[in-house]
Amino acid sequence: MITLLPHVGLAAFVLLLPITGVILLILASVTASYRQVVMAYTQAGGSYVVARENFGPRLAQVAAAALLIDYVVTVAIQPAAGTVAVVSAIPALRPYSLEIMVAAVLVFCIANLRGLRQSGRAFAIATYSFVGMLTLMIVTGVIREIFWELPKYDPQHIVGAVPVHEGGLVAGATIFVLLRAFANGGSSLTGIEVISNTVNVFREPQGPNARRVLTAMACILGLLLAGVAYLAHITHATPYVAGYPSMLSEIARAVFGNGASGNTLYFLVQAASAAILFTGANTAFGGFPALASFVAGDRFLPRPLTKRGHRLVYSNGIITLTALAVALLLVTGGSVHELVPLFAIGVFTAFAMAGYGMTKHHLRHREPGWRHKAMVNVAAGIMSTVVVGVFVVAKFTQGAWLIVVVFPLLVFALMRLNRQYRAEASVLEMSRTEPPDIAKHARLRVFVFVDSVDLAEVEALRYGKGLQADDLVAVHFVVDTDHAAQLRQRWERFDHDTRLSLVDCPDRHLSRAAQEFVMQALHDNPGSKVTVLLPRRTFSPLLGRLLHDRTADKMARAVSRIPGATAIIVPYDIKSRLTGAAPEIFAEQGAPDNDQSEPRMLRIEKH
């Protein structure tokens, strides 16, 4: 209606029903296709699994990108639409709409991080309340229209409403306008994918149970969509430029009236709408992390997305989803009209991939009735592809350009990341023809990089002695001659048999100096292997990073790049020892830091 009214005027209410009829036809086609998907693939993943099994993991990334985008937009658009329902009933909350949306996303994020499970009872209350109230509204509206005639709005004289074109149907009804209106209405079908993504949570037999739920959901969706469209056609409910109040709110007000019972039923419709829209966002918090884990397991997304937190949820996936959804809300200002094209393109792309994937599945397996099933799937795939094209063309300037740009970039990023993972794996994998020669390096040289004489250095030296090396040397890179002289003096007083070698580093580039030193050691001793031990003192997580640098990590990375060399960081946790050691340390605070007294050094050696 937002698209039609400015171009065809009141004729929009005539075109509303045939456009809805086309959408219902696509609903029936996609549902028939997904009835086969849930029977053939009972694991989670939906169209991604279908595409991966039939087209391979690389082409399946098209479905993965579509679903990942869809989940992100779902978490943004559900609270946005729910907020519209709330502020339509309570106008005083309109200035805080964006804050309500962001708060809702954060609440679901925290709840899922704490291990929220989708409570069937809580979600059922929201679902059945919505279905019940809309059914009551539709039945009441039809009865009133038959016997008493429903009141009609006057779109041309409503302040704040979408402007109405003065011309007629022929003057404004271009193909482009109709396609754009159809694209907006097509977003009504986006919930079908959800069931195929979660077949694994159904009771046995999973496939038949999921198919029954899918069929029931599609029937309910079709009836509600047709009923609401008919009431909009009758009442001339008109959208507002600001998005508030919603058309559903106007229809409910026209059907139930303004009396005491009418106001009660009106608020119940708005409450049920808000409840199902807000809770609907939680489906993405279950789907996105699981799908991201699948894709990451196939090495197309970062591996941290496969990790579960201590409450057995994919914490990294939940946090990533929340950050992207909040960013999308802030960029679009929480406008449902701007989010719709982003929402629908991803879903219909997944519909298309599922349809084509199931077509290939039937061509491969040729089970009884496979020709009929393949025709259903290919028809759904073609219809969905056409809808995607309609969205891209008709909604390009109204937000679809973002998906047109982001979608191929995301697919490319997934492919590029997979190539990186495969390259890394090829380096780490052992040869399949020849067993690895573990004893290739006959001589082992161990270097302990030191900067002072303390318990962290002692721990690294102790570890080095345990390696049974042919040669164990402590190495200090000299950037301060006074400090180096003091270190040598303390080292000699320390009285042990490990040799200390001083290496000049005039440019203070410790990583490069370490790399050159190790390369020279390997050059001077062909066939040997070098292991470098770097003591690292670990402090409290926050203050430790602020008060101390990470030189050991940088030097370790530089050494690890050298063939034949290994860098090992030997951590020494300061925080865990600080409490127990505090009384003794504080008792000796009167002594200067450069105290050379023999008893103090003996205590270190004894420890």
Coordinates of C-alpha atoms in Angstrom, one line a residue:
M1 CA 0.0 0.0 0.0
I2 CA 2.9 2.3 0.7
T3 CA 4.0 1.8 -2.9
L4 CA 0.6 1.7 -4.6
L5 CA -1.2 4.7 -3.1
P6 CA 1.2 7.4 -4.3
H7 CA 0.9 6.0 -7.9
V8 CA -2.5 4.6 -8.5
G9 CA -4.5 6.3 -5.8
L10 CA -7.6 4.6 -4.4
A11 CA -7.3 2.0 -7.1
A12 CA -4.6 0.5 -4.8
F13 CA -7.4 -1.1 -2.8
V14 CA -8.6 -2.9 -6.0
L15 CA -5.1 -4.1 -6.9
L16 CA -4.4 -5.3 -3.3
L17 CA -6.4 -8.5 -3.6
P18 CA -5.0 -9.9 -6.9
I19 CA -1.4 -9.1 -5.7
T20 CA -2.2 -11.0 -2.5
G21 CA -3.5 -13.9 -4.6
V22 CA -0.2 -14.1 -6.4
I23 CA 1.7 -14.1 -3.1
L24 CA -0.6 -16.9 -1.8
L25 CA 0.2 -18.9 -5.0
I26 CA 4.0 -18.6 -4.3
L27 CA 3.3 -19.5 -0.6
A28 CA 1.6 -22.8 -1.8
S29 CA 4.5 -23.5 -4.2
V30 CA 7.3 -22.9 -1.6
T31 CA 5.4 -24.9 1.1
A32 CA 5.1 -27.9 -1.3
S33 CA 8.8 -27.7 -1.9
Y34 CA 9.8 -27.4 1.8
R35 CA 7.5 -30.3 2.7
Q36 CA 10.0 -32.4 0.7
V37 CA 13.0 -30.7 2.3
V38 CA 12.0 -31.6 5.9
M39 CA 11.4 -35.2 4.9
A40 CA 14.8 -35.6 3.1
Y41 CA 17.0 -33.6 5.5
T42 CA 16.2 -34.0 9.1
Q43 CA 19.3 -32.3 10.5
A44 CA 19.5 -28.6 11.2
G45 CA 20.6 -26.2 8.5
G46 CA 17.7 -26.0 6.0
S47 CA 18.5 -24.8 2.5
Y48 CA 22.3 -24.7 3.4
V49 CA 22.3 -28.4 4.0
V50 CA 20.3 -29.1 0.9
A51 CA 22.7 -27.0 -1.2
R52 CA 25.8 -28.5 0.4
E53 CA 24.6 -32.1 -0.2
N54 CA 23.6 -31.5 -3.8
F55 CA 25.9 -28.8 -5.1
G56 CA 29.0 -29.1 -2.8
P57 CA 30.2 -26.8 0.0
R58 CA 31.4 -24.0 -2.2
L59 CA 28.1 -23.3 -4.1
A60 CA 26.3 -23.9 -0.8
Q61 CA 27.8 -20.6 0.4
V62 CA 25.2 -18.8 -1.6
A63 CA 22.6 -20.3 0.6
A64 CA 24.8 -19.7 3.7
A65 CA 25.2 -16.1 2.9
A66 CA 21.4 -15.7 2.2
L67 CA 20.5 -17.3 5.5
L68 CA 23.1 -15.5 7.6
I69 CA 21.8 -12.1 6.2
D70 CA 18.3 -13.2 6.8
Y71 CA 19.0 -14.1 10.5
V72 CA 20.6 -10.7 11.1
V73 CA 17.8 -8.8 9.5
T74 CA 15.3 -11.0 11.4
V75 CA 16.7 -9.9 14.7
A76 CA 16.4 -6.3 13.5
I77 CA 13.0 -6.3 11.8
Q78 CA 11.1 -8.3 14.4
P79 CA 11.7 -5.9 17.3
A80 CA 11.2 -3.0 14.9
A81 CA 7.8 -4.3 13.8
G82 CA 6.9 -5.2 17.4
T83 CA 7.7 -1.7 18.5
V84 CA 5.4 -0.4 15.8
A85 CA 2.6 -2.5 17.3
V86 CA 3.4 -1.1 20.8
V87 CA 3.6 2.6 19.8
S88 CA 0.5 2.3 17.7
A89 CA -1.4 1.5 20.8
I90 CA 0.6 3.8 23.1
P91 CA 1.6 6.9 21.1
A92 CA 3.5 8.4 24.1
L93 CA 6.3 5.8 23.5
R94 CA 7.0 6.9 19.9
P95 CA 10.0 9.1 20.7
Y96 CA 11.7 6.1 22.2
S97 CA 11.1 3.6 19.4
L98 CA 14.7 3.0 18.5
E99 CA 15.7 2.6 22.1
I100 CA 13.0 0.0 22.6
M101 CA 14.2 -2.0 19.6
V102 CA 17.8 -2.0 20.7
A103 CA 16.9 -2.9 24.3
A104 CA 14.8 -5.8 23.0
V105 CA 17.7 -7.2 21.0
L106 CA 20.1 -6.8 24.0
V107 CA 17.6 -8.6 26.3
F108 CA 17.4 -11.6 23.9
C109 CA 21.2 -11.6 23.6
I110 CA 21.7 -11.7 27.4
A111 CA 19.0 -14.3 27.8
N112 CA 20.5 -16.6 25.2
L113 CA 24.0 -16.2 26.5
R114 CA 22.7 -17.3 29.9
G115 CA 21.4 -20.5 28.2
L116 CA 17.8 -19.6 27.4
R117 CA 15.9 -22.5 25.9
Q118 CA 12.9 -21.9 23.7
S119 CA 10.1 -22.6 26.2
G120 CA 7.3 -24.2 24.2
R121 CA 4.7 -22.8 26.6
A122 CA 5.9 -19.2 26.5
F123 CA 6.2 -19.1 22.7
A124 CA 2.9 -21.0 22.3
I125 CA 1.0 -18.4 24.3
A126 CA 2.3 -15.6 22.1
T127 CA 1.6 -17.6 18.9
Y128 CA -1.9 -18.8 19.8
S129 CA -2.8 -15.4 21.2
F130 CA -1.9 -13.8 17.9
V131 CA -3.6 -16.4 15.7
G132 CA -6.7 -16.3 17.9
M133 CA -7.0 -12.5 18.0
L134 CA -6.4 -12.0 14.3
T135 CA -8.9 -14.8 13.5
L136 CA -11.4 -13.1 15.8
M137 CA -10.8 -9.8 14.1
I138 CA -11.2 -11.3 10.6
V139 CA -14.4 -13.2 11.4
T140 CA -15.8 -10.1 13.2
G141 CA -14.9 -7.9 10.3
V142 CA -16.4 -10.2 7.7
I143 CA -19.7 -10.5 9.7
R144 CA -19.9 -6.8 10.2
E145 CA -19.3 -6.1 6.5
I146 CA -22.0 -8.6 5.5
F147 CA -24.7 -7.4 7.8
W148 CA -23.9 -3.8 8.8
E149 CA -21.0 -2.7 6.6
L150 CA -17.6 -1.7 8.1
P151 CA -16.6 2.0 8.4
K152 CA -14.1 3.2 5.8
Y153 CA -11.2 5.5 6.1
D154 CA -10.7 8.4 3.8
P155 CA -7.0 8.2 2.7
Q156 CA -7.0 11.5 1.0
H157 CA -7.9 13.5 4.1
I158 CA -5.8 11.7 6.8
V159 CA -3.1 13.9 8.2
G160 CA 0.3 12.2 8.1
A161 CA -0.9 9.4 5.8
V162 CA 1.0 8.3 2.7
P163 CA 0.1 10.7 -0.2
V164 CA -2.7 9.5 -2.5
H165 CA -2.3 9.9 -6.3
E166 CA -5.2 11.8 -7.9
G167 CA -5.1 9.8 -11.2
G168 CA -6.7 6.6 -12.0
L169 CA -5.7 3.0 -12.3
V170 CA -4.4 3.2 -15.9
A171 CA -2.3 6.3 -15.4
G172 CA -0.3 5.0 -12.5
A173 CA -0.3 1.2 -12.7
T174 CA 3.0 0.6 -14.4
I175 CA 4.6 -2.8 -14.3
F176 CA 7.4 -1.4 -12.2
V177 CA 5.0 -0.1 -9.5
L178 CA 3.1 -3.4 -9.4
L179 CA 6.4 -5.3 -9.1
R180 CA 7.5 -3.1 -6.2
A181 CA 4.2 -3.5 -4.4
F182 CA 4.4 -7.3 -5.0
A183 CA 8.0 -7.3 -3.6
N184 CA 6.9 -5.6 -0.4
G185 CA 4.0 -8.1 0.1
G186 CA 6.3 -11.1 -0.7
S187 CA 8.1 -10.6 2.6
S188 CA 5.0 -12.2 4.3
L189 CA 6.4 -15.6 3.4
T190 CA 9.8 -15.4 5.1
G191 CA 8.8 -17.6 8.1
I192 CA 8.7 -20.8 6.0
E193 CA 12.5 -21.4 6.2
V194 CA 12.5 -21.5 10.0
I195 CA 11.0 -25.0 10.3
S196 CA 13.5 -26.5 7.8
N197 CA 16.4 -25.0 9.9
T198 CA 15.2 -26.7 13.0
V199 CA 13.9 -30.1 12.0
N200 CA 16.3 -31.8 14.4
V201 CA 14.4 -30.4 17.5
F202 CA 11.1 -32.2 16.5
R203 CA 10.1 -35.4 18.2
E204 CA 10.4 -38.7 16.3
P205 CA 9.5 -39.2 13.6
Q206 CA 11.1 -35.8 12.9
G207 CA 10.4 -35.5 9.2
P208 CA 6.6 -36.2 9.3
N209 CA 6.1 -34.1 12.4
A210 CA 8.0 -31.1 10.8
R211 CA 6.0 -31.5 7.6
R212 CA 2.7 -31.4 9.5
V213 CA 3.8 -28.3 11.4
L214 CA 5.0 -26.7 8.2
T215 CA 1.6 -27.4 6.4
A216 CA -0.4 -26.1 9.4
M217 CA 1.8 -22.9 9.6
A218 CA 1.4 -22.3 5.9
C219 CA -2.4 -22.7 6.0
I220 CA -2.7 -20.4 9.0
L221 CA -0.4 -17.8 7.3
G222 CA -2.4 -18.0 4.1
L223 CA -5.7 -17.5 5.9
L224 CA -4.5 -14.6 8.0
L225 CA -2.8 -12.9 5.1
A226 CA -5.9 -13.3 2.9
G227 CA -8.2 -12.1 5.7
V228 CA -6.2 -9.0 6.6
A229 CA -5.8 -8.1 2.9
Y230 CA -9.6 -8.4 2.5
L231 CA -10.2 -6.2 5.5
A232 CA -7.7 -3.6 4.3
H233 CA -9.5 -3.7 0.9
I234 CA -12.8 -3.1 2.6
T235 CA -11.8 -0.5 5.3
H236 CA -9.3 1.4 3.1
A237 CA -6.8 1.3 6.0
T238 CA -4.0 3.6 5.0
P239 CA -0.3 3.5 6.0
Y240 CA 1.4 6.5 7.5
V241 CA 4.6 8.1 6.4
A242 CA 6.1 7.8 9.9
G243 CA 5.0 4.1 10.0
Y244 CA 2.7 4.7 13.0
P245 CA 0.1 3.7 13.6
S246 CA 0.3 0.4 11.6
M247 CA -2.3 -0.7 9.1
L248 CA -3.2 -3.7 11.3
S249 CA -3.9 -1.2 14.1
E250 CA -6.2 0.8 11.9
I251 CA -8.0 -2.4 10.7
A252 CA -8.5 -3.5 14.3
R253 CA -9.9 -0.1 15.3
A254 CA -12.3 -0.1 12.4
V255 CA -13.5 -3.7 13.1
F256 CA -13.9 -3.4 16.9
G257 CA -14.9 0.2 17.2
N258 CA -14.2 2.6 20.1
G259 CA -16.5 1.3 22.9
A260 CA -15.2 -0.3 26.1
S261 CA -15.2 -3.8 24.6
G262 CA -13.9 -2.5 21.3
N263 CA -10.9 -0.8 23.0
T264 CA -10.2 -3.9 25.0
L265 CA -10.2 -6.1 21.9
Y266 CA -8.1 -3.5 20.1
F267 CA -5.4 -3.5 22.7
L268 CA -5.4 -7.3 22.9
V269 CA -4.7 -7.4 19.1
Q270 CA -1.8 -5.0 19.5
A271 CA -0.5 -6.8 22.5
A272 CA -0.6 -10.2 20.7
S273 CA 1.0 -8.7 17.7
A274 CA 3.8 -7.2 19.7
A275 CA 4.3 -10.4 21.7
I276 CA 4.7 -12.6 18.6
L277 CA 6.9 -10.1 16.8
F278 CA 9.3 -9.6 19.7
T279 CA 9.5 -13.3 20.6
G280 CA 10.0 -14.1 16.9
A281 CA 13.4 -12.5 17.1
N282 CA 14.5 -15.3 19.3
T283 CA 14.3 -17.8 16.5
A284 CA 17.3 -16.2 14.9
F285 CA 19.3 -16.5 18.1
G286 CA 18.8 -20.3 17.8
G287 CA 19.3 -20.4 14.0
F288 CA 22.2 -18.1 13.3
P289 CA 24.7 -19.5 15.8
A290 CA 23.9 -23.1 14.8
L291 CA 24.2 -22.3 11.1
A292 CA 27.4 -20.3 11.6
S293 CA 28.8 -23.3 13.5
F294 CA 28.0 -25.5 10.5
V295 CA 29.6 -23.1 8.0
A296 CA 32.6 -22.7 10.3
G297 CA 32.9 -26.5 10.6
D298 CA 33.1 -26.6 6.8
R299 CA 35.9 -24.0 7.1
F300 CA 34.1 -21.1 5.5
L301 CA 33.7 -19.0 8.7
P302 CA 36.2 -18.3 11.6
R303 CA 36.6 -21.4 13.8
P304 CA 35.7 -19.5 17.1
L305 CA 32.1 -19.6 15.9
T306 CA 32.1 -23.4 16.5
K307 CA 32.9 -22.9 20.2
R308 CA 30.3 -23.3 22.9
G309 CA 30.3 -21.3 26.1
H310 CA 30.1 -22.8 29.5
R311 CA 26.3 -22.9 29.2
L312 CA 26.6 -24.9 26.0
V313 CA 25.5 -22.1 23.7
Y314 CA 27.4 -20.7 20.8
S315 CA 28.4 -17.5 22.6
N316 CA 30.5 -16.0 19.8
G317 CA 27.7 -16.5 17.3
I318 CA 25.2 -14.9 19.6
I319 CA 27.4 -11.9 20.3
T320 CA 28.2 -11.5 16.5
L321 CA 24.5 -11.7 15.6
T322 CA 23.6 -9.1 18.3
A323 CA 26.3 -6.6 17.1
L324 CA 25.3 -6.9 13.5
A325 CA 21.5 -6.5 14.3
V326 CA 22.1 -3.5 16.5
A327 CA 24.3 -1.9 13.8
L328 CA 21.6 -2.5 11.2
L329 CA 18.9 -0.9 13.4
L330 CA 21.0 2.2 14.0
V331 CA 21.8 2.5 10.3
T332 CA 18.2 2.2 9.2
G333 CA 16.7 4.0 12.1
G334 CA 14.5 0.9 12.8
S335 CA 12.4 1.5 9.8
V336 CA 10.4 -1.6 8.9
H337 CA 9.9 -0.3 5.3
E338 CA 13.7 -0.1 4.8
L339 CA 14.3 -3.5 6.4
V340 CA 11.7 -5.4 4.4
P341 CA 13.8 -5.7 1.1
L342 CA 16.9 -6.7 3.1
F343 CA 14.8 -9.3 4.8
A344 CA 13.1 -10.9 1.8
I345 CA 16.0 -11.1 -0.7
G346 CA 18.0 -13.4 1.6
V347 CA 15.0 -15.6 2.3
F348 CA 13.9 -16.0 -1.3
T349 CA 17.5 -16.8 -2.3
A350 CA 17.4 -19.6 0.3
F351 CA 14.0 -20.7 -1.2
A352 CA 15.5 -20.9 -4.6
M353 CA 18.6 -22.8 -3.5
A354 CA 16.4 -25.3 -1.6
G355 CA 14.2 -25.8 -4.7
Y356 CA 17.1 -26.4 -7.1
G357 CA 18.9 -28.6 -4.5
M358 CA 15.9 -30.8 -4.0
T359 CA 15.4 -31.0 -7.8
K360 CA 18.9 -32.4 -8.1
H361 CA 18.3 -34.7 -5.1
H362 CA 15.3 -36.3 -6.9
L363 CA 17.3 -36.6 -10.2
R364 CA 20.0 -38.5 -8.3
H365 CA 17.9 -40.8 -6.2
R366 CA 14.8 -41.3 -8.4
E367 CA 12.6 -42.5 -5.6
P368 CA 8.9 -43.3 -6.4
G369 CA 7.1 -40.2 -7.7
W370 CA 10.3 -38.3 -8.3
R371 CA 9.2 -36.6 -11.5
H372 CA 6.3 -34.9 -9.9
K373 CA 8.3 -33.9 -6.8
A374 CA 11.1 -32.6 -9.1
M375 CA 8.6 -30.4 -11.0
V376 CA 7.3 -29.0 -7.7
N377 CA 10.8 -28.1 -6.5
V378 CA 12.0 -26.6 -9.8
A379 CA 8.8 -24.5 -10.0
A380 CA 9.4 -23.2 -6.5
G381 CA 13.0 -22.5 -7.3
I382 CA 12.1 -20.6 -10.5
M383 CA 9.4 -18.6 -8.7
S384 CA 11.8 -17.7 -5.9
T385 CA 14.4 -16.6 -8.4
V386 CA 11.9 -14.4 -10.1
V387 CA 11.0 -12.8 -6.8
V388 CA 14.6 -12.2 -6.0
G389 CA 15.0 -10.5 -9.3
V390 CA 11.9 -8.4 -8.7
F391 CA 13.3 -7.3 -5.3
V392 CA 16.7 -6.4 -6.7
V393 CA 15.2 -4.3 -9.6
A394 CA 12.1 -2.8 -7.9
K395 CA 13.6 -2.1 -4.5
F396 CA 17.2 -1.3 -5.6
T397 CA 17.0 2.4 -4.6
Q398 CA 15.0 1.6 -1.4
G399 CA 17.6 -0.5 0.4
A400 CA 18.0 -3.5 -1.9
W401 CA 21.3 -2.1 -3.2
L402 CA 22.9 -2.9 0.2
I403 CA 22.2 -6.6 -0.2
V404 CA 23.2 -6.5 -3.9
V405 CA 26.6 -5.2 -2.7
V406 CA 26.9 -7.1 0.6
F407 CA 25.7 -10.5 -0.7
P408 CA 28.5 -11.2 -3.3
L409 CA 31.1 -9.7 -1.0
L410 CA 30.0 -12.1 1.8
V411 CA 30.1 -15.1 -0.6
F412 CA 33.5 -14.0 -1.8
A413 CA 34.7 -13.6 1.9
L414 CA 33.5 -17.1 2.7
M415 CA 35.3 -18.5 -0.3
R416 CA 38.5 -16.6 0.5
L417 CA 38.4 -17.7 4.2
N418 CA 38.0 -21.3 3.1
R419 CA 41.0 -21.0 0.8
Q420 CA 43.0 -19.7 3.7
Y421 CA 42.0 -22.5 5.9
R422 CA 42.8 -25.1 3.2
A423 CA 46.2 -23.6 2.6
E424 CA 47.0 -23.7 6.3
A425 CA 45.7 -27.3 6.5
S426 CA 47.9 -28.3 3.6
V427 CA 51.0 -27.1 5.5
L428 CA 50.0 -28.9 8.7
E429 CA 48.9 -32.2 7.1
M430 CA 51.4 -35.1 7.1
S431 CA 52.4 -36.7 3.8
R432 CA 50.2 -39.6 2.8
T433 CA 52.9 -41.4 0.9
E434 CA 55.9 -41.0 3.2
P435 CA 55.8 -41.1 7.0
P436 CA 57.3 -38.0 8.7
D437 CA 60.9 -38.2 9.8
I438 CA 60.6 -37.2 13.5
A439 CA 64.3 -37.6 14.0
K440 CA 65.3 -35.4 11.2
H441 CA 67.1 -32.9 13.4
A442 CA 69.9 -34.6 15.1
R443 CA 71.0 -31.7 17.3
L444 CA 68.8 -29.5 19.5
R445 CA 69.9 -26.0 20.6
V446 CA 67.7 -24.2 23.1
F447 CA 67.9 -20.5 23.7
V448 CA 66.2 -18.7 26.6
F449 CA 65.7 -15.1 26.0
V450 CA 66.1 -13.2 29.2
D451 CA 65.8 -9.6 30.3
S452 CA 66.3 -9.9 34.1
V453 CA 66.9 -12.4 36.8
D454 CA 63.7 -13.4 38.5
L455 CA 61.5 -16.3 39.1
A456 CA 60.0 -16.2 35.6
E457 CA 63.5 -16.6 34.1
V458 CA 64.2 -19.4 36.5
E459 CA 61.0 -21.2 35.4
A460 CA 62.0 -20.9 31.7
L461 CA 65.5 -22.2 32.5
R462 CA 64.1 -25.1 34.4
Y463 CA 61.9 -26.0 31.5
G464 CA 64.8 -25.7 29.1
K465 CA 66.9 -28.1 31.1
G466 CA 64.0 -30.6 30.9
L467 CA 64.3 -30.6 27.1
Q468 CA 67.6 -32.5 27.3
A469 CA 69.1 -30.1 24.7
D470 CA 72.6 -30.5 23.3
D471 CA 73.2 -26.8 24.0
L472 CA 71.3 -24.5 26.4
V473 CA 72.2 -20.8 26.3
A474 CA 70.5 -17.7 27.9
V475 CA 70.4 -14.8 25.4
H476 CA 69.9 -11.1 26.2
F477 CA 69.5 -8.5 23.5
V478 CA 71.3 -5.4 24.5
V479 CA 69.4 -2.1 24.1
D480 CA 70.7 -0.5 27.3
T481 CA 74.4 -1.2 28.1
D482 CA 74.1 -0.3 31.8
H483 CA 71.2 -2.7 32.2
A484 CA 73.1 -5.4 30.3
A485 CA 76.2 -4.9 32.6
Q486 CA 74.0 -5.1 35.7
L487 CA 72.3 -8.3 34.3
R488 CA 75.7 -10.0 33.7
Q489 CA 76.8 -9.1 37.2
R490 CA 73.6 -10.6 38.7
W491 CA 73.8 -13.6 36.4
E492 CA 77.3 -14.4 37.7
R493 CA 76.2 -13.9 41.3
F494 CA 73.3 -16.2 40.5
D495 CA 75.9 -19.0 40.3
H496 CA 74.6 -21.7 37.8
D497 CA 76.0 -23.4 34.8
T498 CA 73.9 -21.8 32.0
R499 CA 75.9 -19.5 29.8
L500 CA 74.7 -16.0 29.2
S501 CA 75.2 -14.5 25.7
L502 CA 74.8 -10.8 25.1
V503 CA 73.6 -9.8 21.6
D504 CA 73.8 -6.1 20.5
C505 CA 70.5 -4.6 19.3
P506 CA 71.3 -1.0 18.5
D507 CA 68.1 -0.2 16.6
R508 CA 65.9 -1.6 19.5
H509 CA 64.0 -3.8 17.0
L510 CA 63.9 -6.9 19.2
S511 CA 61.7 -9.1 16.9
R512 CA 64.1 -8.6 14.0
A513 CA 67.2 -9.1 16.2
A514 CA 65.7 -12.4 17.5
Q515 CA 64.9 -13.6 14.0
E516 CA 68.4 -12.8 12.7
F517 CA 70.0 -14.4 15.7
V518 CA 68.1 -17.7 15.3
M519 CA 68.7 -17.7 11.5
Q520 CA 72.5 -17.3 12.1
A521 CA 72.4 -20.1 14.7
L522 CA 70.8 -22.4 12.2
H523 CA 73.3 -21.4 9.5
D524 CA 76.2 -22.1 11.8
N525 CA 74.9 -25.5 12.7
P526 CA 73.4 -27.2 9.6
G527 CA 70.9 -30.0 10.4
S528 CA 70.2 -28.7 13.8
K529 CA 66.9 -27.5 15.3
V530 CA 66.5 -24.4 17.5
T531 CA 63.9 -24.0 20.2
V532 CA 63.5 -20.5 21.8
L533 CA 62.0 -20.2 25.2
L534 CA 60.5 -16.8 26.1
P535 CA 59.4 -16.1 29.7
R536 CA 56.2 -14.2 29.8
R537 CA 54.9 -12.7 33.0
T538 CA 51.0 -12.7 33.0
F539 CA 49.2 -10.2 35.1
S540 CA 45.6 -9.3 35.7
P541 CA 43.6 -9.2 32.4
L542 CA 42.9 -5.5 32.3
L543 CA 45.7 -3.8 34.2
G544 CA 48.2 -6.3 32.9
R545 CA 47.6 -5.2 29.3
L546 CA 47.8 -1.5 30.3
L547 CA 50.9 -1.7 32.5
H548 CA 53.0 -4.3 30.6
D549 CA 53.8 -4.9 26.9
R550 CA 53.6 -8.1 24.9
T551 CA 57.2 -8.2 23.6
A552 CA 57.4 -12.0 24.1
D553 CA 54.5 -12.6 21.8
K554 CA 56.0 -10.4 19.1
M555 CA 59.4 -12.1 19.3
A556 CA 57.7 -15.6 19.3
R557 CA 55.8 -14.7 16.1
A558 CA 59.0 -13.6 14.4
V559 CA 61.0 -16.7 15.4
S560 CA 58.1 -19.1 14.4
R561 CA 58.4 -17.9 10.8
I562 CA 61.8 -19.5 10.5
P563 CA 62.0 -23.1 9.1
G564 CA 63.6 -25.4 11.7
A565 CA 62.9 -23.0 14.6
T566 CA 60.2 -23.3 17.3
A567 CA 59.2 -20.5 19.8
I568 CA 57.7 -21.5 23.1
I569 CA 56.3 -19.0 25.6
V570 CA 56.7 -20.1 29.2
P571 CA 54.0 -18.2 31.2
Y572 CA 54.5 -17.2 34.8
D573 CA 51.3 -16.0 36.4
I574 CA 52.0 -13.1 38.7
K575 CA 48.4 -12.5 40.0
S576 CA 48.1 -16.0 41.4
R577 CA 51.3 -15.7 43.3
L578 CA 50.9 -12.1 44.4
T579 CA 48.6 -12.7 47.4
G580 CA 50.7 -15.4 48.9
A581 CA 53.9 -13.5 48.4
A582 CA 52.7 -10.1 49.4
P583 CA 53.7 -10.2 53.1
E584 CA 57.2 -11.1 52.3
I585 CA 57.5 -8.6 49.5
F586 CA 56.1 -5.8 51.6
A587 CA 58.5 -6.6 54.4
E588 CA 61.4 -6.1 52.1
Q589 CA 60.2 -2.9 50.4
G590 CA 62.9 -0.9 52.2
A591 CA 65.5 -2.6 50.0
P592 CA 66.3 -0.9 46.7
D593 CA 65.3 -2.7 43.5
N594 CA 68.9 -3.3 42.5
D595 CA 69.7 -5.0 45.8
Q596 CA 72.6 -7.4 45.2
S597 CA 72.5 -9.1 48.6
E598 CA 73.4 -12.7 48.6
P599 CA 70.5 -13.9 50.8
R600 CA 67.9 -12.6 48.4
M601 CA 69.5 -14.3 45.4
L602 CA 69.8 -17.5 47.4
R603 CA 66.1 -17.5 48.1
I604 CA 65.4 -17.3 44.4
E605 CA 67.8 -20.2 43.7
K606 CA 66.2 -22.2 46.5
H607 CA 62.7 -21.6 45.1

